């Protein structure tokens, strides 16, 4: 059975779970979910832009997702999303392979930054309806 795709709902769900895990001092798992939440939010916003409706973009992960969107985004409506992605500090050091990393390696990453960036990106989804 294939699942349907709900990037907005997934972004909110993963952010909520990440916050709860961080409170339970499971920053290693929370860090992964903060990145996934941000990725889902970025993809949700990208899906509203004709220039970024591409299956390759939908299936990509950071940092490749950043590269694909930087190349694809054009036009005035893409500017807010492009501003996020042009900031090299955005999700710096986060990549999908974090899910396989030892906990000690994840805890040494900028988890507070990932959390703040995920929250800000999920909140931005309302600007892209």
Rosetta silent file (secondary structure, phi, psi, omega in degrees, C-alpha in Angstrom):
SEQUENCE: XXXXXXXXXXXXXXXXXXXXXXXXXXXXXXXXXXXXXXXXXXXXXXXXXXXXXXXXXXXXXXXXXXXXXXXXXXXXXXXXXXXXXXXXXXXXXXXXXXXXXXXXXXXXXXXXXXXXXXXXXXXXXXXXX
SCORE:     score description
SCORE:     0.000 S_00000001
   1 L     0.000  126.450  176.694    0.000    0.000    0.000 S_00000001
   2 L   -85.127  148.959  177.368    1.362    3.357   -0.999 S_00000001
   3 L   -96.464  145.483  172.041    0.936    6.332    1.307 S_00000001
   4 L   -77.093  167.398 -174.963   -0.369    9.664    0.151 S_00000001
   5 L  -110.756  127.533  176.763    1.819   12.712    0.720 S_00000001
   6 L  -135.168   83.031 -176.105    0.997   15.481    3.199 S_00000001
   7 H   -62.310  -40.569 -179.888    4.157   17.575    3.587 S_00000001
   8 H   -63.107  -48.406  179.096    2.477   20.224    5.747 S_00000001
   9 H   -63.601  -40.513  178.850    1.036   17.699    8.149 S_00000001
  10 H   -64.233  -40.977  179.488    4.289   15.752    8.237 S_00000001
  11 H   -60.012  -47.646 -179.685    6.281   18.911    8.986 S_00000001
  12 H   -65.109  -42.677 -178.831    4.053   19.773   11.948 S_00000001
  13 H   -62.836  -45.033 -178.820    3.968   16.176   13.206 S_00000001
  14 H   -69.596  -35.864  177.404    7.750   15.770   13.104 S_00000001
  15 H   -64.688  -44.451  179.012    8.326   19.152   14.746 S_00000001
  16 H   -60.685  -45.522  179.662    5.943   18.259   17.580 S_00000001
  17 H   -64.766  -40.047  179.418    7.649   14.893   18.096 S_00000001
  18 H   -62.576  -44.098  179.011   11.099   16.506   17.998 S_00000001
  19 H   -60.942  -41.689  179.743   10.134   19.040   20.669 S_00000001
  20 H   -66.800  -40.074  178.131    8.810   16.263   22.914 S_00000001
  21 H   -67.452  -37.413  177.945   11.938   14.179   22.432 S_00000001
  22 H   -63.859  -40.683  177.249   14.166   17.169   23.179 S_00000001
  23 H   -64.281  -31.298  178.757   12.272   17.741   26.436 S_00000001
  24 L   -86.081   12.404  178.948   12.819   14.061   27.279 S_00000001
  25 L    60.364   35.521  172.047   16.569   14.624   26.677 S_00000001
  26 L  -110.272   58.153 -177.448   16.610   12.539   23.504 S_00000001
  27 H   -62.032  -25.737 -179.241   18.319   15.237   21.478 S_00000001
  28 H   -63.542  -41.739  178.662   19.917   12.606   19.260 S_00000001
  29 H   -81.715  -37.029  178.868   16.540   11.595   17.812 S_00000001
  30 H   -59.557  -40.270 -179.796   15.071   15.092   18.104 S_00000001
  31 H   -59.440  -42.627  177.081   17.868   16.449   15.918 S_00000001
  32 H   -61.362  -46.193 -177.405   16.978   14.051   13.145 S_00000001
  33 H   -69.539  -31.483  175.266   13.301   14.970   13.385 S_00000001
  34 H   -61.481  -42.056  178.397   13.999   18.721   13.410 S_00000001
  35 H   -65.690  -42.449  178.121   15.740   18.283   10.080 S_00000001
  36 H   -63.262  -41.769  178.588   12.933   16.150    8.682 S_00000001
  37 H   -60.712  -44.630  179.454   10.362   18.720    9.862 S_00000001
  38 H   -64.683  -42.628  178.854   12.281   21.523    8.149 S_00000001
  39 H   -60.266  -46.507  179.225   12.674   19.466    4.988 S_00000001
  40 H   -61.636  -40.292  179.366    8.964   18.693    4.848 S_00000001
  41 H   -65.312  -42.561  177.576    8.132   22.374    5.380 S_00000001
  42 H   -61.367  -44.054 -179.710   10.524   23.421    2.598 S_00000001
  43 H   -66.949  -36.761  177.474    8.984   20.842    0.260 S_00000001
  44 H   -61.094  -43.432  179.103    5.453   21.945    1.210 S_00000001
  45 H   -68.743  -40.718 -179.001    6.321   25.509    0.254 S_00000001
  46 H   -62.741  -35.521 -178.549    8.133   24.410   -2.917 S_00000001
  47 H   -64.367  -20.040  178.648    5.088   22.440   -4.061 S_00000001
  48 L   -82.231   -9.366 -176.416    3.110   25.694   -4.235 S_00000001
  49 L  -105.923  119.862 -178.911    5.587   27.118   -6.763 S_00000001
  50 H   -53.970  -34.247 -177.443    5.272   25.908  -10.385 S_00000001
  51 H   -69.000  -13.926 -175.297    9.039   26.282  -10.884 S_00000001
  52 H  -118.825    9.365  179.120    9.724   23.739   -8.122 S_00000001
  53 L   -83.584   86.456 -175.146    7.085   21.063   -8.775 S_00000001
  54 L  -140.516  135.328 -178.304    9.457   18.314   -9.707 S_00000001
  55 H   -61.709  -35.219  178.984    9.543   14.717   -8.480 S_00000001
  56 H   -61.698  -39.907  177.972   13.316   14.888   -8.044 S_00000001
  57 H   -66.920  -42.942 -179.004   12.872   17.816   -5.661 S_00000001
  58 H   -60.535  -33.508 -176.790   10.090   16.054   -3.795 S_00000001
  59 H   -94.467   -6.941 -176.148   12.295   13.006   -3.177 S_00000001
  60 L   -78.988  159.402  176.225   15.548   14.882   -2.422 S_00000001
  61 L  -127.214  160.274  174.916   17.051   15.474    1.025 S_00000001
  62 L   -62.541  142.623    4.073   19.400   18.079    2.414 S_00000001
  63 L   -87.342   -8.754 -179.261   21.930   19.113    1.316 S_00000001
  64 H   -60.846  -37.478  179.164   20.959   18.042   -2.222 S_00000001
  65 H   -56.964  -43.248  179.099   17.466   19.511   -1.765 S_00000001
  66 H   -58.151  -46.561 -178.491   19.017   22.929   -1.108 S_00000001
  67 H   -62.882  -47.034 -179.197   21.045   22.716   -4.330 S_00000001
  68 H   -61.317  -42.762 -178.557   18.095   21.591   -6.464 S_00000001
  69 H   -71.977  -36.301  176.916   15.832   24.328   -5.141 S_00000001
  70 H   -59.105  -35.940 -179.582   18.465   27.056   -5.500 S_00000001
  71 H   -77.966  -30.001 -173.367   18.672   26.119   -9.167 S_00000001
  72 H   -91.060  -32.482 -171.819   14.898   25.797   -9.687 S_00000001
  73 L   -71.653  128.102  176.543   13.409   28.710   -7.756 S_00000001
  74 L  -142.647  158.152  173.267   12.580   31.776   -9.793 S_00000001
  75 L    93.087  162.538 -175.959   10.172   34.639   -9.500 S_00000001
  76 H   -62.541  -38.115 -176.567    8.943   36.976   -6.797 S_00000001
  77 H   -70.156  -18.423  179.707    6.828   34.386   -4.993 S_00000001
  78 H   -86.558  -10.117 -172.783    9.873   32.167   -4.473 S_00000001
  79 H   -56.444  -47.350 -179.080   11.922   34.874   -2.752 S_00000001
  80 H   -60.000  -40.049  178.723   11.034   34.007    0.890 S_00000001
  81 H   -70.366  -39.903  178.823   11.934   30.356    0.368 S_00000001
  82 H   -63.153  -36.023  178.014   15.045   31.249   -1.585 S_00000001
  83 H   -60.467  -40.454  177.990   16.205   33.511    1.273 S_00000001
  84 H   -62.485  -47.834 -172.248   16.109   30.529    3.630 S_00000001
  85 H   -75.285  -21.433  177.628   18.017   28.300    1.254 S_00000001
  86 H   -79.974  -12.893  176.815   20.658   30.877    0.390 S_00000001
  87 L   -82.008  108.918 -176.805   21.656   31.050    4.032 S_00000001
  88 L   -66.097  -14.523  176.933   24.453   28.486    4.306 S_00000001
  89 L   -79.533  -13.376 -178.110   23.871   28.274    8.059 S_00000001
  90 L   -67.590  121.525 -177.685   20.406   26.830    7.418 S_00000001
  91 L    50.903   32.445  177.907   20.411   23.186    8.568 S_00000001
  92 L   -56.997  131.321  179.193   24.188   23.353    8.545 S_00000001
  93 L    76.060    0.146  177.061   25.629   19.894    9.283 S_00000001
  94 L   -94.799  135.057  171.986   22.213   18.218    9.007 S_00000001
  95 L  -150.888  162.675 -172.811   21.747   15.560    6.394 S_00000001
  96 H   -59.810  -28.007 -178.445   19.459   12.563    6.068 S_00000001
  97 H   -70.121   -3.549  176.921   22.233   10.172    7.110 S_00000001
  98 H   -60.113  -25.395 -179.557   22.028   11.586   10.623 S_00000001
  99 H   -65.633  -19.707  179.843   19.461    8.846   11.249 S_00000001
 100 H  -101.747   -4.055 -173.570   22.239    6.256   11.064 S_00000001
 101 L   -78.648  151.749  173.751   24.808    8.157   13.136 S_00000001
 102 L   -62.474  147.562 -177.472   25.822    7.247   16.684 S_00000001
 103 H   -54.360  -41.958 -177.011   24.014    9.336   19.315 S_00000001
 104 H   -61.259  -32.388  178.660   27.237   10.971   20.529 S_00000001
 105 H   -72.743  -37.079  179.699   27.889   12.374   17.062 S_00000001
 106 H   -69.598  -39.672 -178.017   24.406   13.842   16.741 S_00000001
 107 H   -64.856  -19.290  178.581   24.563   15.448   20.202 S_00000001
 108 L   -87.255    1.836 -178.917   27.672   17.364   19.089 S_00000001
 109 L   -92.360  168.620 -177.182   25.788   19.050   16.261 S_00000001
 110 L   -76.205   68.317 -174.681   23.993   22.438   16.387 S_00000001
 111 H   -61.951  -39.407  179.517   20.711   20.992   17.663 S_00000001
 112 H   -63.772  -37.786  176.790   19.388   24.294   19.038 S_00000001
 113 H   -65.383  -43.547  178.520   19.938   25.887   15.658 S_00000001
 114 H   -61.400  -40.981 -179.675   18.170   23.039   13.876 S_00000001
 115 H   -62.936  -47.296 -179.501   15.242   23.342   16.304 S_00000001
 116 H   -63.669  -43.053 -179.640   14.908   27.095   15.768 S_00000001
 117 H   -66.132  -39.451  177.943   15.223   26.754   11.994 S_00000001
 118 H   -63.602  -44.825  179.523   12.638   23.957   11.894 S_00000001
 119 H   -61.446  -45.618 -179.181   10.158   26.018   13.940 S_00000001
 120 H   -62.738  -41.428 -177.595   10.673   29.089   11.762 S_00000001
 121 H   -69.627  -43.042  178.027   10.278   27.084    8.535 S_00000001
 122 H   -61.329  -40.351  178.424    7.143   25.274    9.702 S_00000001
 123 H   -65.434  -29.784 -179.638    5.659   28.645   10.697 S_00000001
 124 H   -71.059  -18.417 -175.851    6.474   30.023    7.239 S_00000001
 125 H   -56.497  -29.544  179.823    4.297   27.423    5.518 S_00000001
 126 H   -63.137  -24.262  179.191    1.271   29.688    6.060 S_00000001
 127 H   -76.011  -15.334 -177.966    2.802   32.232    3.678 S_00000001
 128 L  -116.420   82.842 -178.689    2.713   29.628    0.887 S_00000001
 129 L   -99.612    0.000    0.000   -0.883   28.552    0.459 S_00000001
